[in-house]
């Protein structure tokens, strides 16, 4: 499946696969490879056939890496349950099945009603005890906690639980004491490695915030000093979006447009559109990622805000089949949207018109 993860105020997607990493029949070679537009997390099981160990999983991944190009995939490998742990797991599954309404009646049909009433809480207590023990064992097996578990095989246990299939992604041990917390930190590390230059938004960027920021940016563009007073209800959006993006600075009450992105991108844009040439939104997105500081990996709609601002600052406009367009942020601009130079009047024509 695909997991939505909030990272630095941006919604990101990670493909998640569960399975036996060693078994090429269960996880084929192509399944280990991530898609071009999102990373993948492969989570192994804490058990395998008799005689197998996590070393077999590592050998499979070594062989895969030797035969394939790098991929933005991280494998989360647990230590294996021992015999005691596997017995507890089987008992838990059996007891949990028995407690299902139809199964409980079926398996206790030989008991009287009073005997069933007495047996059910005893079985429920057993299930709860097993669940607690197995939960602790899972945390230990996956390296989430350092507490040893009597259910985990110590003879073949792992000290490093993450194997990256991309040299650019280096994963450190997590510190959160829950599986969900560890998963979140793991995803954070993956995206930080892929997009080190991504801005740190204070909160999740919404469509409404992007629209508000663009509206106030257009007001600032129309001001000779690039400075406008902003209504109090709009200031939060600009502080979250414009400040982090370095589009401008939202002060206590006024917004001052800045030229960081114009300075970074104008030379590319001017060169591409000189002598009647054109560039595209797709070109601009690539230029944004190439700016020093590492790839930013901006959400396309966030990048559209930067692109529209730089185009306006440098006397360009966005066109789609000859029609001027603006980002509206409920969906991203097409990468084929053209960015063309505005035809400004000559000094003579300007003076004549004045």
XYZ file of C-alpha atoms in Angstrom, residues 14-17 21 32 34 39-44 61 71-77 161-166 169-171 186-187 189-190 193:
35
model
C 5.870 6.129 0.665
C 5.097 2.752 -0.861
C 5.087 0.081 1.864
C 5.546 -3.639 1.210
C 12.766 -10.413 1.875
C 12.281 -4.139 -4.312
C 11.047 2.067 -5.853
C 10.503 5.993 -2.092
C 9.659 2.506 -0.920
C 9.850 0.811 2.480
C 10.058 -2.986 2.571
C 9.296 -4.529 5.983
C 10.445 -8.102 6.567
C 19.770 -7.749 -0.712
C 16.842 2.444 -5.775
C 15.253 4.740 -3.189
C 14.249 1.726 -1.128
C 14.888 1.038 2.542
C 14.409 -2.464 3.977
C 13.474 -2.808 7.648
C 14.860 -6.135 8.821
C 17.961 -3.164 11.213
C 17.915 -0.936 8.130
C 19.390 -1.679 4.726
C 19.234 1.085 2.155
C 19.381 0.243 -1.536
C 20.494 3.819 -2.316
C 19.914 7.330 1.974
C 21.658 6.571 5.250
C 19.318 5.532 8.059
C 12.293 6.410 9.413
C 10.224 8.219 6.773
C 15.142 10.305 7.476
C 14.358 9.022 3.987
C 18.238 12.364 2.623
